[in-house]
Amino acid sequence: MIKTDNRCVDGVLKINGNKGYVNGKGMPVVLTGYATANWMNPEGFMVGQPPRPLEEVFPKNDRHNNMRFDRRRSITQVVRELCGSKYLETFWDRWEAGYTSEADIKAMADNGWNSVRMVLDANALLYEEPGIQFNEKAFARLDEIFDWCEKYRIYIILDMHASVGGVNGCCGDALHDHYPNLLMDDESKERQIILWEELTRRYHERWILAGYDLANEPVSTPPAYFAIPLLAKYYEECIARMRAIDHGEHIFFLEGPAFARSNEIFDHDYDPDYHNWAINVHIYGADCSLKDLRPYILKGLEFDVPIWISESGSMPIHNAVFYDICAQLGVGYSIWGWKTAAHEGKTGNVGAPLPREWNLITDFISGGPRPSYAKCQAIFDEYLDNLWYDKCVKEFEGTRISQKRPDIDVPGAGYDMWTPEGDRYYGNWEWGNYLEFRPEDHTKLVWATEKRHPFPDFNFDCGPKPEVRFDPLSDLALELSEGEFAYYTVHQVEKDCKVSVKGIGEAVFEISCNGTAVAETTLGAGNILEPMKSEPAVISACEDAVVKISVKKGTLTISAVSFEYK
């Protein structure tokens, strides 16, 4: 789909009411891409911090524990202890230069993405010193990012992931403690708004700038919930002062409290003069239906604004199904995150190899002996050198599947929720289904796993166990009766591709692609736990392949539809 890759990056991005976004020529855009996690604002668990028991990270008092090497502030202290103050003078410059280079931005475009969420740390741009002193070297690197994004046609969203004083409550922030100082401390708030004004002055004339993400996961731990009303006031003041500079040119992406999942502050138009803002949410492990999107879609309809999922991610096939739903609704999304440390040479996307003797550093962080200055400097030199894209491990198979491109098996339960004409798809089944997955579609989804059937629990211990995790895409199959049909779409079919149905059923069914019948075939009776594979039909190269499975006779149970180049 052109609207999901960088071919649609053309002119200043604007909202299109609750329908999504349009580029400078009025063409639809679905924001897709990655966040530059760990660039200015590293989070320890993604960059080589020693593992900690979950109960130490999330203690029962709801306060996230400060830990060694868990955020930029504590990493700075560890580097100072191990390598000395002189080494620290250039450490973050080298880190930021290597972590996001031109090669990274080019790779994002080459892999079919059209936007990047640039993760900022306020204290990397504005020194933590009396007065207002900007770090011009950090701004120079940001200038380069803008140039590269224009060159490779990648919209950029400025994400204040770590605010002055802190507002989040977790390691992904610049906080001193777990108090929302940004909202409670007048000096911190003023310094943060001044920084936003400076960013607006420097970049509001850059057409490649999509907009501003004012605060990441603000007020996200229960002890700080008292500050939620102050978050709305902060947004209002920030927007007013920034709009005095950019006059409505770029979008404000506003996150609610509680890890950007709560809608409670969205009770009025935050940009009344220009109405160019969006609701910004975080959804991990999304249910591949309308369920997780519905609260935000309804809120967007209320205020006529679109949705942006600025953090997301699940298993690639779940991404594929969920992101297609998002695209149909004009909902943009960003995956977290582009680059992390590669553990044992493995990565889920782009991985920076940890140094050969990194264990000496983690032992020290955990309370072990301190290596010599020379040894530590050599280890961190290797670390910083490995951050560059050409030194990283790359694994883009998950990207291809997440973008729903062949070779891929689309689960039977992951059928398209809209027809090619854009109408909502409905079946004839009236009784709902297991796991309450897509019940509004009136499709019959049957049990297709050896897992025990879920059933209403009792007060005593005989019900489903918490360790049994159900997954609708793998645990259910779609049953179609005579006259029923379902659609399955894949994108960017580059050459002739074989389409087969995996399932069972004494049925005759037709396979068509983009409205043209390509085969009529059959399966046979059997056990859905051991699905058969139909004779393949062949479809030609195309931008989007919308495959329709229509049952002519009998009953067909689909566990997956396979799209293969081989």
Coordinates of C-alpha atoms in Angstrom, one line a residue:
M1 CA 0.0 0.0 0.0
I2 CA 1.5 3.3 -1.1
K3 CA 0.0 5.1 1.9
T4 CA 2.0 2.9 4.3
D5 CA 5.5 3.3 2.8
N6 CA 7.7 6.3 2.0
R7 CA 6.2 6.9 -1.5
C8 CA 3.5 8.9 0.3
V9 CA 6.0 11.2 2.0
D10 CA 5.4 14.4 0.1
G11 CA 4.8 17.8 1.8
V12 CA 3.7 18.8 5.3
L13 CA 1.6 16.2 7.1
K14 CA -1.8 17.2 8.5
I15 CA -4.6 15.4 10.2
N16 CA -7.7 14.5 8.2
G17 CA -10.2 14.6 11.0
N18 CA -10.7 11.2 12.5
K19 CA -10.0 9.5 9.2
G20 CA -6.2 9.7 9.6
Y21 CA -3.5 11.9 7.9
V22 CA -2.9 13.4 4.5
N23 CA 0.3 14.7 2.9
G24 CA 0.9 18.1 1.3
K25 CA -1.0 17.0 -1.8
G26 CA -4.0 15.7 0.1
M27 CA -3.2 12.0 -0.4
P28 CA -3.8 9.6 2.6
V29 CA -0.9 8.6 4.8
V30 CA -0.7 5.8 7.3
L31 CA 2.3 6.6 9.6
T32 CA 4.4 3.4 9.8
G33 CA 7.9 3.0 11.2
Y34 CA 10.1 2.6 14.2
A35 CA 11.2 4.6 17.2
T36 CA 14.9 5.2 17.8
A37 CA 14.8 3.6 21.2
N38 CA 18.1 4.2 23.2
W39 CA 19.4 7.0 21.0
M40 CA 19.4 10.0 23.3
N41 CA 17.5 8.1 26.0
P42 CA 18.9 4.5 26.6
E43 CA 16.9 2.1 28.8
G44 CA 19.2 -0.3 30.6
F45 CA 17.2 -3.5 29.9
M46 CA 17.7 -2.9 26.1
V47 CA 21.4 -2.0 26.1
G48 CA 23.1 -4.6 28.3
Q49 CA 22.0 -4.0 31.9
P50 CA 22.4 -7.1 34.1
P51 CA 19.0 -8.9 34.3
R52 CA 17.0 -8.2 37.5
P53 CA 14.0 -10.1 39.0
L54 CA 10.8 -8.6 37.9
E55 CA 9.8 -8.0 41.5
E56 CA 12.8 -5.7 41.9
V57 CA 11.8 -3.6 38.9
F58 CA 8.1 -3.5 39.8
P59 CA 7.9 -3.8 43.6
K60 CA 4.6 -4.0 45.4
N61 CA 4.6 -0.4 46.5
D62 CA 4.0 0.6 42.8
R63 CA 7.2 2.6 42.7
H64 CA 9.8 1.6 40.1
N65 CA 13.2 1.1 41.6
N66 CA 16.1 3.2 40.5
M67 CA 18.8 0.7 39.4
R68 CA 22.4 0.9 38.3
F69 CA 22.7 1.4 34.5
D70 CA 19.0 1.7 33.9
R71 CA 18.7 5.1 32.3
R72 CA 21.0 7.8 30.9
R73 CA 21.4 9.4 34.3
S74 CA 22.6 6.2 36.0
I75 CA 24.6 5.0 32.9
T76 CA 26.5 8.3 33.1
Q77 CA 27.4 7.6 36.7
V78 CA 28.6 4.0 35.9
V79 CA 30.7 5.3 32.9
R80 CA 32.3 8.0 35.1
E81 CA 33.2 5.4 37.8
L82 CA 34.7 2.9 35.3
C83 CA 36.2 5.2 32.7
G84 CA 36.8 8.5 34.4
S85 CA 35.3 12.0 33.8
K86 CA 37.5 12.8 30.8
Y87 CA 36.2 9.7 29.0
L88 CA 32.7 10.8 29.8
E89 CA 33.2 14.1 28.0
T90 CA 32.9 12.5 24.6
F91 CA 30.9 9.3 25.5
W92 CA 27.4 10.5 24.7
D93 CA 28.6 12.3 21.5
R94 CA 30.0 9.0 20.3
W95 CA 27.0 7.1 21.5
E96 CA 24.4 9.3 19.7
A97 CA 26.5 9.5 16.5
G98 CA 26.7 5.7 16.2
Y99 CA 23.3 4.8 17.4
T100 CA 21.4 6.7 14.7
S101 CA 23.4 7.4 11.5
E102 CA 22.5 8.0 7.9
A103 CA 22.7 4.3 7.3
D104 CA 19.9 3.7 9.9
I105 CA 17.5 6.2 8.3
K106 CA 18.2 4.8 4.8
A107 CA 17.6 1.2 6.1
M108 CA 14.2 2.3 7.5
A109 CA 13.2 3.7 4.1
D110 CA 14.6 0.6 2.3
N111 CA 12.5 -1.6 4.5
G112 CA 9.3 0.1 3.6
W113 CA 8.7 2.5 6.5
N114 CA 7.6 6.1 6.2
S115 CA 8.2 7.7 9.6
V116 CA 10.6 7.7 12.6
R117 CA 9.8 8.6 16.2
M118 CA 13.0 10.3 17.3
V119 CA 13.5 9.6 21.0
L120 CA 14.8 12.7 22.8
D121 CA 16.2 13.3 26.2
A122 CA 15.7 16.9 27.4
N123 CA 19.0 16.8 29.3
A124 CA 20.9 15.8 26.1
L125 CA 19.7 19.1 24.5
L126 CA 19.5 21.4 27.5
Y127 CA 22.3 21.2 30.0
E128 CA 21.3 20.5 33.7
E129 CA 22.9 23.8 34.8
P130 CA 21.6 27.1 36.0
G131 CA 20.3 29.3 33.1
I132 CA 19.4 28.1 29.6
Q133 CA 22.4 26.5 27.9
F134 CA 21.6 24.4 24.8
N135 CA 23.9 21.5 23.8
E136 CA 24.7 22.6 20.2
K137 CA 26.5 19.4 19.4
A138 CA 23.3 17.5 20.1
F139 CA 21.3 19.9 18.0
A140 CA 23.8 19.5 15.2
R141 CA 23.2 15.8 15.2
L142 CA 19.4 16.4 15.2
D143 CA 20.0 18.7 12.2
E144 CA 21.6 15.8 10.4
I145 CA 18.7 13.5 11.2
F146 CA 16.3 16.0 9.6
D147 CA 18.5 16.2 6.5
W148 CA 18.6 12.4 6.2
C149 CA 14.9 12.1 6.7
E150 CA 14.3 14.5 3.9
K151 CA 16.8 12.7 1.7
Y152 CA 15.2 9.3 2.2
R153 CA 11.6 10.6 2.6
I154 CA 10.9 9.6 6.2
Y155 CA 8.5 11.8 8.3
I156 CA 10.0 12.6 11.7
I157 CA 8.1 12.9 15.0
L158 CA 10.0 14.6 17.8
D159 CA 9.3 12.5 21.0
M160 CA 10.3 14.0 24.3
H161 CA 10.8 10.6 25.9
A162 CA 12.7 12.0 28.9
S163 CA 11.4 15.3 30.1
V164 CA 13.1 17.9 32.4
G165 CA 12.5 16.7 35.9
G166 CA 10.8 13.6 34.8
V167 CA 7.1 12.8 34.3
N168 CA 6.9 9.1 33.6
G169 CA 7.9 7.1 36.7
C170 CA 10.0 4.4 34.9
C171 CA 13.5 4.0 33.5
G172 CA 12.4 5.5 30.2
D173 CA 12.7 9.1 31.6
A174 CA 15.2 11.6 32.8
L175 CA 13.8 11.6 36.3
H176 CA 15.8 11.9 39.5
D177 CA 13.3 9.8 41.4
H178 CA 9.7 8.8 40.8
Y179 CA 8.0 12.1 41.4
P180 CA 6.4 13.9 38.4
N181 CA 8.7 16.9 38.8
L182 CA 7.8 18.3 35.3
L183 CA 4.3 18.9 36.5
M184 CA 5.0 19.9 40.1
D185 CA 8.2 22.0 39.8
D186 CA 7.7 25.4 38.1
E187 CA 11.3 25.6 37.1
S188 CA 11.4 22.2 35.5
K189 CA 8.1 22.9 33.6
E190 CA 9.4 26.3 32.4
R191 CA 12.7 24.8 31.2
Q192 CA 10.9 22.0 29.4
I193 CA 8.6 24.5 27.6
I194 CA 11.5 26.7 26.7
L195 CA 13.2 23.6 25.1
W196 CA 10.0 22.9 23.2
E197 CA 9.9 26.5 22.0
E198 CA 13.5 26.2 20.8
L199 CA 12.8 22.9 19.0
T200 CA 9.8 24.6 17.3
R201 CA 11.9 27.6 16.3
R202 CA 14.6 25.5 14.8
Y203 CA 12.5 22.9 12.9
H204 CA 8.9 24.2 12.3
E205 CA 9.9 25.3 8.7
R206 CA 11.1 21.7 7.9
W207 CA 8.4 20.1 5.9
I208 CA 9.6 16.6 6.9
L209 CA 8.6 17.3 10.5
A210 CA 5.3 15.4 11.1
G211 CA 4.9 16.8 14.6
Y212 CA 5.6 16.8 18.4
D213 CA 5.1 14.1 20.9
L214 CA 5.1 16.3 24.0
A215 CA 5.6 13.7 26.8
N216 CA 6.2 9.9 26.8
E217 CA 3.9 7.8 29.0
P218 CA 3.3 10.6 31.4
V219 CA 2.1 10.0 35.0
S220 CA 2.3 6.2 34.7
T221 CA 2.6 4.9 38.2
P222 CA -0.3 5.0 40.7
P223 CA 1.5 7.1 43.3
A224 CA 1.7 9.9 40.7
Y225 CA -1.9 9.8 39.6
F226 CA -2.7 12.8 41.7
A227 CA -0.9 14.8 39.0
I228 CA -3.1 13.8 36.1
P229 CA -5.1 17.0 36.1
L230 CA -1.9 18.9 35.9
L231 CA -0.9 17.0 32.7
A232 CA -3.8 18.5 30.8
K233 CA -2.8 22.0 31.9
Y234 CA 0.8 21.3 30.9
Y235 CA -0.3 20.3 27.4
E236 CA -2.4 23.4 27.1
E237 CA 0.4 25.8 28.1
C238 CA 2.9 24.0 25.9
I239 CA 0.7 24.0 22.8
A240 CA -0.2 27.7 23.2
R241 CA 3.4 28.8 23.4
M242 CA 4.5 26.5 20.5
R243 CA 1.6 27.6 18.3
A244 CA 2.8 31.2 18.7
I245 CA 5.8 30.0 16.7
D246 CA 4.6 27.4 14.2
H247 CA 1.0 28.7 13.7
G248 CA -0.6 25.2 13.3
E249 CA 1.9 23.8 10.8
H250 CA 2.6 20.5 12.6
I251 CA 0.7 17.9 14.5
F252 CA 0.6 17.5 18.3
F253 CA 0.6 13.8 19.3
L254 CA -0.8 13.8 22.9
E255 CA -0.4 10.8 25.2
G256 CA -2.7 10.1 28.1
P257 CA -1.6 8.9 31.5
A258 CA -1.1 5.3 32.7
F259 CA 1.4 4.3 30.1
A260 CA -0.5 6.1 27.3
R261 CA -3.5 3.9 27.7
S262 CA -6.0 6.1 29.6
N263 CA -8.3 8.5 27.7
E264 CA -9.4 10.5 30.7
I265 CA -7.7 13.8 29.8
F266 CA -9.2 13.9 26.3
D267 CA -12.3 15.9 27.2
H268 CA -11.8 19.0 25.0
D269 CA -10.1 20.2 21.9
Y270 CA -6.4 20.8 22.8
D271 CA -5.7 22.9 19.7
P272 CA -8.8 25.0 19.2
D273 CA -7.2 27.5 16.9
Y274 CA -5.8 25.1 14.4
H275 CA -7.3 21.6 15.3
N276 CA -4.2 19.8 14.2
W277 CA -3.6 17.2 16.9
A278 CA -4.0 13.4 17.5
I279 CA -4.5 11.0 20.3
N280 CA -1.3 9.1 20.9
V281 CA -1.6 5.6 22.5
H282 CA 0.7 2.7 23.3
I283 CA -0.5 -0.9 22.5
Y284 CA 1.7 -3.9 22.9
G285 CA 0.5 -7.4 22.2
A286 CA -2.7 -6.1 20.6
D287 CA -5.8 -8.3 20.2
C288 CA -6.0 -8.6 16.4
S289 CA -9.5 -7.2 16.2
L290 CA -11.2 -3.9 17.0
K291 CA -11.2 -4.5 20.7
D292 CA -8.0 -2.7 21.7
L293 CA -8.6 0.1 19.2
R294 CA -12.2 0.8 20.0
P295 CA -11.8 3.1 23.0
Y296 CA -9.4 5.4 21.1
I297 CA -11.4 5.3 17.9
L298 CA -14.5 6.3 19.8
K299 CA -12.6 9.2 21.5
G300 CA -11.2 10.2 18.1
L301 CA -14.7 10.3 16.6
E302 CA -15.8 12.5 19.6
F303 CA -13.2 15.2 18.8
D304 CA -12.7 14.5 15.1
V305 CA -9.0 13.6 15.5
P306 CA -7.0 10.6 14.3
I307 CA -5.1 8.0 16.3
W308 CA -1.3 7.3 16.4
I309 CA 0.0 4.2 18.2
S310 CA 3.5 5.6 19.0
E311 CA 4.6 2.3 20.6
S312 CA 3.5 -1.1 19.6
G313 CA 4.8 -4.6 18.9
S314 CA 3.9 -8.3 19.1
M315 CA 4.8 -11.5 17.2
P316 CA 5.3 -10.6 13.5
I317 CA 2.2 -12.4 12.3
H318 CA 0.1 -10.7 15.0
N319 CA 1.5 -7.4 13.8
A320 CA 0.6 -8.2 10.2
V321 CA -3.0 -8.8 11.0
F322 CA -3.3 -5.9 13.5
Y323 CA -1.5 -3.3 11.4
D324 CA -3.8 -4.1 8.4
I325 CA -6.7 -3.2 10.7
C326 CA -5.0 0.0 11.7
A327 CA -4.3 0.9 8.1
Q328 CA -7.9 0.4 7.2
L329 CA -8.9 2.9 9.9
G330 CA -6.1 5.4 9.1
V331 CA -4.4 4.7 12.4
G332 CA -0.6 5.2 12.3
Y333 CA 1.8 3.1 14.2
S334 CA 5.4 3.0 15.4
I335 CA 7.2 -0.2 16.5
W336 CA 9.5 -0.1 19.6
G337 CA 12.4 0.0 18.9
W338 CA 14.8 0.2 15.9
K339 CA 18.0 -0.9 17.6
T340 CA 18.9 -2.7 20.8
A341 CA 21.8 -4.7 22.1
A342 CA 22.2 -8.0 20.4
H343 CA 22.3 -10.9 22.9
E344 CA 24.3 -13.9 21.9
G345 CA 24.5 -12.6 18.4
K346 CA 20.7 -12.4 18.0
T347 CA 18.3 -9.6 17.5
G348 CA 14.7 -9.0 16.6
N349 CA 15.5 -6.2 14.2
V350 CA 18.9 -4.3 14.4
G351 CA 21.2 -5.4 17.2
A352 CA 24.5 -3.9 18.4
P353 CA 26.8 -6.7 19.5
L354 CA 27.9 -6.4 23.1
P355 CA 31.7 -6.4 23.7
R356 CA 33.5 -9.6 24.2
E357 CA 34.2 -8.9 27.8
W358 CA 31.0 -7.1 28.7
N359 CA 30.5 -9.6 31.6
L360 CA 33.3 -7.6 33.4
I361 CA 31.0 -4.5 33.3
T362 CA 27.8 -6.3 34.3
D363 CA 29.7 -8.0 37.2
F364 CA 30.7 -4.6 38.5
I365 CA 27.2 -3.1 38.0
S366 CA 25.9 -6.1 40.1
G367 CA 28.4 -5.5 42.9
G368 CA 31.5 -7.3 41.7
P369 CA 35.1 -6.2 41.3
R370 CA 36.0 -3.1 39.4
P371 CA 38.2 -3.6 36.3
S372 CA 41.0 -1.1 35.6
Y373 CA 40.4 2.2 33.9
A374 CA 42.3 1.0 30.8
K375 CA 40.3 -2.2 30.6
C376 CA 36.9 -0.4 31.0
Q377 CA 37.8 2.2 28.4
A378 CA 38.7 -0.6 25.9
I379 CA 35.4 -2.4 26.6
F380 CA 33.3 0.8 26.2
D381 CA 35.3 1.7 23.0
E382 CA 34.3 -1.6 21.6
Y383 CA 30.7 -1.0 22.7
L384 CA 30.6 2.4 21.0
D385 CA 32.2 1.1 17.8
N386 CA 29.6 -1.7 17.6
L387 CA 26.7 0.8 17.7
W388 CA 27.3 1.8 14.0
Y389 CA 24.8 0.2 11.6
D390 CA 27.4 -1.6 9.6
K391 CA 28.7 -3.4 12.7
C392 CA 25.2 -4.4 13.8
V393 CA 23.3 -7.7 13.4
K394 CA 20.3 -7.4 11.1
E395 CA 17.2 -9.6 11.0
F396 CA 14.4 -8.1 8.9
E397 CA 12.4 -11.3 8.5
G398 CA 10.0 -10.0 11.2
T399 CA 9.7 -6.7 9.3
R400 CA 8.6 -8.5 6.2
I401 CA 6.0 -10.6 8.0
S402 CA 4.8 -7.6 10.0
Q403 CA 4.2 -5.8 6.7
K404 CA 2.3 -8.8 5.5
R405 CA 4.4 -9.6 2.5
P406 CA 5.0 -13.2 1.0
D407 CA 6.3 -15.7 2.0
I408 CA 3.6 -15.8 4.7
D409 CA 0.9 -17.9 6.2
V410 CA -2.1 -15.7 7.2
P411 CA -4.1 -17.4 10.0
G412 CA -7.6 -18.4 9.1
A413 CA -9.0 -16.3 12.0
G414 CA -7.0 -13.3 10.7
Y415 CA -9.3 -12.7 7.7
D416 CA -9.8 -9.1 6.4
M417 CA -12.4 -7.2 8.5
W418 CA -13.4 -5.1 5.5
T419 CA -14.4 -6.0 1.9
P420 CA -12.3 -4.5 -1.0
E421 CA -15.1 -1.9 -1.4
G422 CA -14.4 -0.7 2.2
D423 CA -17.5 -2.1 3.8
R424 CA -17.3 -4.0 7.1
Y425 CA -17.3 -7.8 6.5
Y426 CA -20.0 -9.9 8.2
G427 CA -20.8 -13.6 8.2
N428 CA -24.0 -15.5 9.0
W429 CA -23.1 -16.9 12.4
E430 CA -25.1 -15.6 15.3
W431 CA -23.7 -17.4 18.3
G432 CA -20.4 -15.7 19.0
N433 CA -17.2 -17.8 19.4
Y434 CA -14.5 -19.0 21.7
L435 CA -12.2 -16.3 23.2
E436 CA -14.8 -13.7 22.2
F437 CA -12.6 -12.9 19.2
R438 CA -14.2 -10.7 16.6
P439 CA -17.8 -11.5 17.7
E440 CA -19.1 -8.4 15.9
D441 CA -18.2 -10.1 12.6
H442 CA -20.8 -12.9 13.0
T443 CA -18.2 -15.4 11.8
K444 CA -17.9 -19.0 13.1
L445 CA -14.5 -19.5 14.7
V446 CA -13.9 -23.1 15.9
W447 CA -11.5 -24.6 18.4
A448 CA -8.2 -25.6 16.6
T449 CA -5.8 -26.5 19.4
E450 CA -5.1 -29.2 21.9
K451 CA -5.4 -26.6 24.7
R452 CA -8.2 -27.2 27.1
H453 CA -11.4 -25.3 26.2
P454 CA -11.9 -22.1 28.2
F455 CA -15.0 -22.1 30.3
P456 CA -16.5 -19.9 33.1
D457 CA -14.5 -20.3 36.2
F458 CA -15.7 -21.4 39.7
N459 CA -14.8 -19.9 43.1
F460 CA -12.7 -23.0 43.9
D461 CA -9.7 -24.2 42.0
C462 CA -11.0 -26.1 39.0
G463 CA -11.1 -23.5 36.3
P464 CA -8.6 -22.4 33.6
K465 CA -5.1 -22.0 34.9
P466 CA -3.4 -18.6 34.4
E467 CA -0.4 -20.4 32.8
V468 CA -2.7 -21.4 29.9
R469 CA -2.4 -18.6 27.4
F470 CA -4.9 -18.5 24.5
D471 CA -4.1 -17.0 21.1
P472 CA -7.0 -16.5 18.8
L473 CA -4.9 -16.5 15.7
S474 CA -3.4 -19.9 16.4
D475 CA -6.1 -21.5 18.6
L476 CA -9.0 -20.8 16.3
A477 CA -9.9 -21.6 12.7
L478 CA -12.5 -20.0 10.5
E479 CA -15.4 -22.3 9.4
L480 CA -17.3 -21.3 6.2
S481 CA -20.5 -22.9 5.0
E482 CA -21.8 -23.1 1.5
G483 CA -22.2 -19.6 0.1
E484 CA -19.9 -17.9 2.7
F485 CA -16.6 -16.4 1.9
A486 CA -13.6 -14.5 3.5
Y487 CA -10.9 -12.2 2.2
Y488 CA -7.2 -12.4 2.9
T489 CA -4.8 -9.6 1.8
V490 CA -1.1 -9.5 1.4
H491 CA 1.1 -6.6 0.1
Q492 CA 3.9 -6.0 -2.3
V493 CA 3.7 -9.3 -4.2
E494 CA 6.9 -9.0 -6.2
K495 CA 6.4 -12.0 -8.6
D496 CA 4.2 -15.0 -9.3
C497 CA 3.0 -16.4 -5.9
K498 CA 1.3 -19.6 -5.0
V499 CA -1.8 -19.4 -2.8
S500 CA -3.0 -22.5 -0.9
V501 CA -5.6 -23.1 1.8
K502 CA -4.6 -25.0 4.9
G503 CA -7.5 -26.7 6.6
I504 CA -10.1 -29.4 6.4
G505 CA -13.6 -29.9 5.0
E506 CA -15.5 -31.8 2.3
A507 CA -16.0 -28.7 0.4
V508 CA -15.5 -27.2 -3.1
F509 CA -14.2 -23.6 -2.9
E510 CA -13.0 -21.0 -5.3
I511 CA -9.9 -18.9 -5.0
S512 CA -9.9 -15.5 -6.6
C513 CA -7.5 -12.5 -6.5
N514 CA -8.5 -8.9 -7.0
G515 CA -11.8 -10.0 -8.4
T516 CA -10.6 -12.6 -10.9
A517 CA -11.1 -16.3 -10.2
V518 CA -7.8 -18.2 -10.4
A519 CA -8.7 -21.7 -9.2
E520 CA -11.5 -24.0 -7.9
T521 CA -10.3 -26.8 -5.6
T522 CA -11.2 -29.1 -2.7
L523 CA -10.0 -30.4 0.6
G524 CA -11.2 -33.4 2.5
A525 CA -12.5 -34.5 5.9
G526 CA -10.0 -34.7 8.7
N527 CA -8.8 -33.3 12.0
I528 CA -8.1 -29.5 12.2
L529 CA -5.1 -30.3 14.3
E530 CA -3.6 -31.9 11.2
P531 CA -4.7 -29.6 8.4
M532 CA -4.4 -30.5 4.8
K533 CA -3.1 -28.1 2.1
S534 CA -5.0 -27.5 -1.1
E535 CA -3.5 -27.5 -4.6
P536 CA -2.0 -24.1 -5.1
A537 CA -3.4 -21.3 -7.3
V538 CA -1.0 -18.8 -8.8
I539 CA -1.4 -15.1 -8.6
S540 CA 0.6 -12.5 -10.4
A541 CA 2.8 -9.7 -9.1
C542 CA 0.7 -6.8 -7.7
E543 CA 0.8 -4.0 -5.1
D544 CA -2.0 -5.6 -3.0
A545 CA -3.3 -9.1 -3.5
V546 CA -6.9 -9.4 -2.1
V547 CA -7.6 -13.1 -2.2
K548 CA -11.2 -14.3 -1.7
I549 CA -12.0 -17.8 -0.6
S550 CA -15.6 -18.7 -1.5
V551 CA -17.3 -22.0 -0.6
K552 CA -19.3 -23.4 -3.5
K553 CA -20.4 -26.6 -1.8
G554 CA -20.0 -28.2 1.7
T555 CA -18.2 -26.8 4.7
L556 CA -14.6 -25.5 4.8
T557 CA -12.5 -24.9 8.0
I558 CA -9.5 -22.7 7.3
S559 CA -6.5 -22.8 9.7
A560 CA -4.4 -20.6 7.4
V561 CA -4.0 -19.2 3.8
S562 CA -0.5 -19.7 2.5
F563 CA 1.3 -17.3 0.2
E564 CA 4.5 -18.7 -1.2
Y565 CA 7.0 -17.7 -3.8
K566 CA 8.7 -21.2 -3.9

